[in-house]
Amino acid sequence: TGYVYRVDEDGRAYQIGAALASSYLPNHLVLHQNDLYAACSKSGSVSKVYRIRLDVATTTTAWTEDYATVANTVFLALASFNGLLYLGQNTSTAAVSVVYQRSTAGVYSAVDTGSFSGADYSGVNSMLVYNGFLYVHWDHFDGTNVSRVRRSSDGSTWATVLSYTPSDANGIGYLFTTG
């Protein structure tokens, strides 16, 4: 069972909400419009996104299921960008991974596939908002092993800004900033 904690200025850890649904573990968290979103996975099951309102959450407040996907997929990346939430999906099947955008009405829609198709495995491992762009790191393993960084200034138009072959066939890249 997964729990989420925050560390306040006093250095103590405080639990946020009740435990997540049975055996679901959070992979990534993001604060979006006063809600905390948790991308969660459970071995052998569907992945889910849960949310909780931070200003009213107690240790008994239940998390609300916001989105679920099919089996053999994992949500590893979340980002809040230009007032909308973005979710990155990984897959271990021949399906292509997707970046989803959550509308203000709470509807998740595919907005990018990384321009990959027919992968043995593809995935979005990280997202980063930087200097007016949403950056997404994709890995794609189908014998050619290509990784890409794509970016968007509006969440709907995407461009590849970096494409490379990982030195390790199982290499997975991540994005980060400093300063």
PDB file of C-alpha atoms in Angstrom:
ATOM      1  CA  THR A   1       0.000   0.000   0.000  1.00  0.00           C
ATOM      2  CA  GLY A   2       1.352   3.409  -0.953  1.00  0.00           C
ATOM      3  CA  TYR A   3       1.466   6.513   1.188  1.00  0.00           C
ATOM      4  CA  VAL A   4       2.446  10.082   0.368  1.00  0.00           C
ATOM      5  CA  TYR A   5       4.222  12.363   2.840  1.00  0.00           C
ATOM      6  CA  ARG A   6       5.446  15.942   2.857  1.00  0.00           C
ATOM      7  CA  VAL A   7       8.193  17.445   4.936  1.00  0.00           C
ATOM      8  CA  ASP A   8       7.341  20.881   6.308  1.00  0.00           C
ATOM      9  CA  GLU A   9       9.594  23.690   7.501  1.00  0.00           C
ATOM     10  CA  ASP A  10       9.702  22.115  10.945  1.00  0.00           C
ATOM     11  CA  GLY A  11      11.506  19.083   9.456  1.00  0.00           C
ATOM     12  CA  ARG A  12       8.733  16.646  10.303  1.00  0.00           C
ATOM     13  CA  ALA A  13       6.996  14.354   7.820  1.00  0.00           C
ATOM     14  CA  TYR A  14       3.220  14.598   7.510  1.00  0.00           C
ATOM     15  CA  GLN A  15       1.045  12.051   5.751  1.00  0.00           C
ATOM     16  CA  ILE A  16      -1.088  13.452   2.926  1.00  0.00           C
ATOM     17  CA  GLY A  17      -4.427  11.682   2.702  1.00  0.00           C
ATOM     18  CA  ALA A  18      -5.255   8.086   3.472  1.00  0.00           C
ATOM     19  CA  ALA A  19      -3.326   5.185   1.961  1.00  0.00           C
ATOM     20  CA  LEU A  20      -3.643   4.802  -1.776  1.00  0.00           C
ATOM     21  CA  ALA A  21      -5.732   1.924  -3.124  1.00  0.00           C
ATOM     22  CA  SER A  22      -4.490  -1.557  -2.250  1.00  0.00           C
ATOM     23  CA  SER A  23      -0.964  -2.239  -3.564  1.00  0.00           C
ATOM     24  CA  TYR A  24      -0.809   0.949  -5.680  1.00  0.00           C
ATOM     25  CA  LEU A  25       2.522   2.748  -5.326  1.00  0.00           C
ATOM     26  CA  PRO A  26       3.160   6.342  -6.405  1.00  0.00           C
ATOM     27  CA  ASN A  27       5.765   6.732  -9.183  1.00  0.00           C
ATOM     28  CA  HIS A  28       5.536  10.478  -9.612  1.00  0.00           C
ATOM     29  CA  LEU A  29       3.812  13.418  -7.934  1.00  0.00           C
ATOM     30  CA  VAL A  30       2.943  16.887  -9.210  1.00  0.00           C
ATOM     31  CA  LEU A  31       1.055  19.812  -7.756  1.00  0.00           C
ATOM     32  CA  HIS A  32      -1.504  21.137 -10.243  1.00  0.00           C
ATOM     33  CA  GLN A  33      -4.050  23.860  -9.436  1.00  0.00           C
ATOM     34  CA  ASN A  34      -4.092  23.132  -5.683  1.00  0.00           C
ATOM     35  CA  ASP A  35      -4.508  19.375  -6.200  1.00  0.00           C
ATOM     36  CA  LEU A  36      -1.714  16.882  -5.703  1.00  0.00           C
ATOM     37  CA  TYR A  37      -1.677  14.235  -8.446  1.00  0.00           C
ATOM     38  CA  ALA A  38      -0.020  10.846  -8.009  1.00  0.00           C
ATOM     39  CA  ALA A  39       0.842   8.609 -10.958  1.00  0.00           C
ATOM     40  CA  CYS A  40       0.581   5.103  -9.500  1.00  0.00           C
ATOM     41  CA  SER A  41       1.232   1.560 -10.607  1.00  0.00           C
ATOM     42  CA  LYS A  42       0.457  -1.896  -9.293  1.00  0.00           C
ATOM     43  CA  SER A  43       2.263  -5.015 -10.467  1.00  0.00           C
ATOM     44  CA  GLY A  44       0.187  -6.920 -13.035  1.00  0.00           C
ATOM     45  CA  SER A  45      -2.597  -4.366 -13.041  1.00  0.00           C
ATOM     46  CA  VAL A  46      -3.665  -1.127 -14.668  1.00  0.00           C
ATOM     47  CA  SER A  47      -1.928   2.115 -13.780  1.00  0.00           C
ATOM     48  CA  LYS A  48      -3.930   4.933 -12.257  1.00  0.00           C
ATOM     49  CA  VAL A  49      -3.739   8.611 -11.507  1.00  0.00           C
ATOM     50  CA  TYR A  50      -5.091   9.733  -8.148  1.00  0.00           C
ATOM     51  CA  ARG A  51      -5.623  13.267  -6.876  1.00  0.00           C
ATOM     52  CA  ILE A  52      -6.278  14.943  -3.564  1.00  0.00           C
ATOM     53  CA  ARG A  53      -7.065  18.555  -2.592  1.00  0.00           C
ATOM     54  CA  LEU A  54      -4.150  19.672  -0.426  1.00  0.00           C
ATOM     55  CA  ASP A  55      -5.916  22.394   1.532  1.00  0.00           C
ATOM     56  CA  VAL A  56      -8.495  19.965   2.989  1.00  0.00           C
ATOM     57  CA  ALA A  57      -6.557  16.684   3.089  1.00  0.00           C
ATOM     58  CA  THR A  58      -6.210  14.899   6.424  1.00  0.00           C
ATOM     59  CA  THR A  59      -4.704  11.482   7.110  1.00  0.00           C
ATOM     60  CA  THR A  60      -8.157   9.959   6.536  1.00  0.00           C
ATOM     61  CA  THR A  61      -9.117  11.841   3.350  1.00  0.00           C
ATOM     62  CA  ALA A  62      -9.449   9.380   0.486  1.00  0.00           C
ATOM     63  CA  TRP A  63      -7.590   9.941  -2.764  1.00  0.00           C
ATOM     64  CA  THR A  64      -9.853  10.310  -5.820  1.00  0.00           C
ATOM     65  CA  GLU A  65      -9.155   8.111  -8.838  1.00  0.00           C
ATOM     66  CA  ASP A  66      -8.768  10.505 -11.758  1.00  0.00           C
ATOM     67  CA  TYR A  67      -7.678   8.233 -14.626  1.00  0.00           C
ATOM     68  CA  ALA A  68      -6.860   4.574 -15.336  1.00  0.00           C
ATOM     69  CA  THR A  69      -5.246   2.834 -18.275  1.00  0.00           C
ATOM     70  CA  VAL A  70      -4.991  -0.708 -19.609  1.00  0.00           C
ATOM     71  CA  ALA A  71      -2.698  -3.404 -18.207  1.00  0.00           C
ATOM     72  CA  ASN A  72       1.007  -3.510 -19.160  1.00  0.00           C
ATOM     73  CA  THR A  73       1.366   0.258 -18.965  1.00  0.00           C
ATOM     74  CA  VAL A  74       2.940   2.425 -16.303  1.00  0.00           C
ATOM     75  CA  PHE A  75       2.634   6.147 -15.643  1.00  0.00           C
ATOM     76  CA  LEU A  76       6.068   7.530 -14.764  1.00  0.00           C
ATOM     77  CA  ALA A  77       5.830  11.234 -15.552  1.00  0.00           C
ATOM     78  CA  LEU A  78       3.501  14.107 -14.712  1.00  0.00           C
ATOM     79  CA  ALA A  79       3.802  17.835 -15.405  1.00  0.00           C
ATOM     80  CA  SER A  80       1.685  20.926 -14.905  1.00  0.00           C
ATOM     81  CA  PHE A  81       2.103  23.183 -17.936  1.00  0.00           C
ATOM     82  CA  ASN A  82       0.148  26.206 -19.198  1.00  0.00           C
ATOM     83  CA  GLY A  83      -2.749  25.454 -16.844  1.00  0.00           C
ATOM     84  CA  LEU A  84      -3.147  21.809 -17.915  1.00  0.00           C
ATOM     85  CA  LEU A  85      -1.867  18.505 -16.563  1.00  0.00           C
ATOM     86  CA  TYR A  86       0.260  16.171 -18.725  1.00  0.00           C
ATOM     87  CA  LEU A  87       0.795  12.462 -18.140  1.00  0.00           C
ATOM     88  CA  GLY A  88       3.462  10.228 -19.689  1.00  0.00           C
ATOM     89  CA  GLN A  89       2.770   6.540 -20.272  1.00  0.00           C
ATOM     90  CA  ASN A  90       5.187   3.640 -20.691  1.00  0.00           C
ATOM     91  CA  THR A  91       4.241   0.335 -22.270  1.00  0.00           C
ATOM     92  CA  SER A  92       5.847  -3.094 -22.388  1.00  0.00           C
ATOM     93  CA  THR A  93       3.776  -4.256 -25.336  1.00  0.00           C
ATOM     94  CA  ALA A  94       3.724  -3.485 -29.046  1.00  0.00           C
ATOM     95  CA  ALA A  95       1.523  -0.486 -28.307  1.00  0.00           C
ATOM     96  CA  VAL A  96       3.071   2.947 -28.592  1.00  0.00           C
ATOM     97  CA  SER A  97       3.351   5.093 -25.494  1.00  0.00           C
ATOM     98  CA  VAL A  98       1.466   8.340 -25.292  1.00  0.00           C
ATOM     99  CA  VAL A  99       1.565  11.762 -23.678  1.00  0.00           C
ATOM    100  CA  TYR A 100      -1.899  12.598 -22.381  1.00  0.00           C
ATOM    101  CA  GLN A 101      -3.272  16.042 -21.668  1.00  0.00           C
ATOM    102  CA  ARG A 102      -5.939  16.505 -18.996  1.00  0.00           C
ATOM    103  CA  SER A 103      -8.480  19.132 -20.001  1.00  0.00           C
ATOM    104  CA  THR A 104      -9.982  21.551 -17.493  1.00  0.00           C
ATOM    105  CA  ALA A 105     -13.087  19.302 -17.638  1.00  0.00           C
ATOM    106  CA  GLY A 106     -10.977  16.324 -16.452  1.00  0.00           C
ATOM    107  CA  VAL A 107     -10.842  14.482 -19.800  1.00  0.00           C
ATOM    108  CA  TYR A 108      -7.539  12.838 -20.763  1.00  0.00           C
ATOM    109  CA  SER A 109      -6.637  12.947 -24.482  1.00  0.00           C
ATOM    110  CA  ALA A 110      -3.546  11.796 -26.372  1.00  0.00           C
ATOM    111  CA  VAL A 111      -1.435  14.711 -27.616  1.00  0.00           C
ATOM    112  CA  ASP A 112       1.845  13.054 -28.669  1.00  0.00           C
ATOM    113  CA  THR A 113       3.277   9.613 -29.458  1.00  0.00           C
ATOM    114  CA  GLY A 114       6.901  10.711 -29.778  1.00  0.00           C
ATOM    115  CA  SER A 115       6.610   9.949 -33.519  1.00  0.00           C
ATOM    116  CA  PHE A 116       7.278   6.272 -32.778  1.00  0.00           C
ATOM    117  CA  SER A 117       5.274   3.301 -34.021  1.00  0.00           C
ATOM    118  CA  GLY A 118       5.276  -0.469 -33.506  1.00  0.00           C
ATOM    119  CA  ALA A 119       7.607  -0.545 -30.521  1.00  0.00           C
ATOM    120  CA  ASP A 120       8.519  -3.587 -28.458  1.00  0.00           C
ATOM    121  CA  TYR A 121       8.775  -1.096 -25.651  1.00  0.00           C
ATOM    122  CA  SER A 122       8.433   2.647 -25.603  1.00  0.00           C
ATOM    123  CA  GLY A 123       8.028   5.043 -22.813  1.00  0.00           C
ATOM    124  CA  VAL A 124       7.932   8.514 -21.414  1.00  0.00           C
ATOM    125  CA  ASN A 125      10.331   8.492 -18.489  1.00  0.00           C
ATOM    126  CA  SER A 126      10.353  12.140 -17.553  1.00  0.00           C
ATOM    127  CA  MET A 127       8.812  15.527 -18.262  1.00  0.00           C
ATOM    128  CA  LEU A 128      10.177  18.943 -17.467  1.00  0.00           C
ATOM    129  CA  VAL A 129       8.807  22.470 -17.751  1.00  0.00           C
ATOM    130  CA  TYR A 130      11.593  24.884 -18.611  1.00  0.00           C
ATOM    131  CA  ASN A 131      11.763  28.329 -20.176  1.00  0.00           C
ATOM    132  CA  GLY A 132       8.226  28.264 -21.636  1.00  0.00           C
ATOM    133  CA  PHE A 133       8.378  24.699 -22.993  1.00  0.00           C
ATOM    134  CA  LEU A 134       7.237  21.271 -21.874  1.00  0.00           C
ATOM    135  CA  TYR A 135      10.059  18.785 -22.537  1.00  0.00           C
ATOM    136  CA  VAL A 136       9.357  15.053 -22.744  1.00  0.00           C
ATOM    137  CA  HIS A 137      12.003  12.300 -22.789  1.00  0.00           C
ATOM    138  CA  TRP A 138      11.065   9.179 -24.794  1.00  0.00           C
ATOM    139  CA  ASP A 139      12.812   5.821 -24.983  1.00  0.00           C
ATOM    140  CA  HIS A 140      11.986   3.368 -27.770  1.00  0.00           C
ATOM    141  CA  PHE A 141      13.341  -0.188 -27.920  1.00  0.00           C
ATOM    142  CA  ASP A 142      12.489  -2.255 -30.971  1.00  0.00           C
ATOM    143  CA  GLY A 143      15.921  -3.311 -32.163  1.00  0.00           C
ATOM    144  CA  THR A 144      16.921   0.215 -33.186  1.00  0.00           C
ATOM    145  CA  ASN A 145      16.923   1.655 -29.650  1.00  0.00           C
ATOM    146  CA  VAL A 146      16.281   5.357 -30.141  1.00  0.00           C
ATOM    147  CA  SER A 147      15.750   7.961 -27.472  1.00  0.00           C
ATOM    148  CA  ARG A 148      14.269  11.381 -28.115  1.00  0.00           C
ATOM    149  CA  VAL A 149      13.613  14.616 -26.355  1.00  0.00           C
ATOM    150  CA  ARG A 150      10.575  16.442 -27.687  1.00  0.00           C
ATOM    151  CA  ARG A 151       9.186  19.782 -26.662  1.00  0.00           C
ATOM    152  CA  SER A 152       6.067  21.870 -27.012  1.00  0.00           C
ATOM    153  CA  SER A 153       5.255  25.496 -26.272  1.00  0.00           C
ATOM    154  CA  ASP A 154       1.487  24.931 -26.387  1.00  0.00           C
ATOM    155  CA  GLY A 155       0.894  21.247 -25.512  1.00  0.00           C
ATOM    156  CA  SER A 156      -0.370  20.359 -28.984  1.00  0.00           C
ATOM    157  CA  THR A 157       2.486  21.055 -31.413  1.00  0.00           C
ATOM    158  CA  TRP A 158       5.575  18.936 -30.741  1.00  0.00           C
ATOM    159  CA  ALA A 159       9.090  18.982 -32.179  1.00  0.00           C
ATOM    160  CA  THR A 160      12.036  16.633 -31.663  1.00  0.00           C
ATOM    161  CA  VAL A 161      14.994  18.622 -30.299  1.00  0.00           C
ATOM    162  CA  LEU A 162      17.316  15.674 -29.612  1.00  0.00           C
ATOM    163  CA  SER A 163      17.487  12.133 -30.974  1.00  0.00           C
ATOM    164  CA  TYR A 164      20.205   9.680 -29.962  1.00  0.00           C
ATOM    165  CA  THR A 165      21.090   6.009 -29.626  1.00  0.00           C
ATOM    166  CA  PRO A 166      21.699   5.023 -25.990  1.00  0.00           C
ATOM    167  CA  SER A 167      25.032   3.324 -25.359  1.00  0.00           C
ATOM    168  CA  ASP A 168      23.209   0.712 -23.293  1.00  0.00           C
ATOM    169  CA  ALA A 169      20.401  -1.204 -25.027  1.00  0.00           C
ATOM    170  CA  ASN A 170      18.373  -0.850 -21.858  1.00  0.00           C
ATOM    171  CA  GLY A 171      19.390   2.755 -21.215  1.00  0.00           C
ATOM    172  CA  ILE A 172      16.666   5.043 -19.964  1.00  0.00           C
ATOM    173  CA  GLY A 173      17.106   8.795 -19.947  1.00  0.00           C
ATOM    174  CA  TYR A 174      15.755  11.429 -17.597  1.00  0.00           C
ATOM    175  CA  LEU A 175      15.469  15.206 -17.781  1.00  0.00           C
ATOM    176  CA  PHE A 176      16.472  17.597 -15.011  1.00  0.00           C
ATOM    177  CA  THR A 177      17.504  21.205 -14.497  1.00  0.00           C
ATOM    178  CA  THR A 178      19.857  22.832 -12.043  1.00  0.00           C
ATOM    179  CA  GLY A 179      20.020  26.276 -10.518  1.00  0.00           C
TER     180      GLY A 179
END
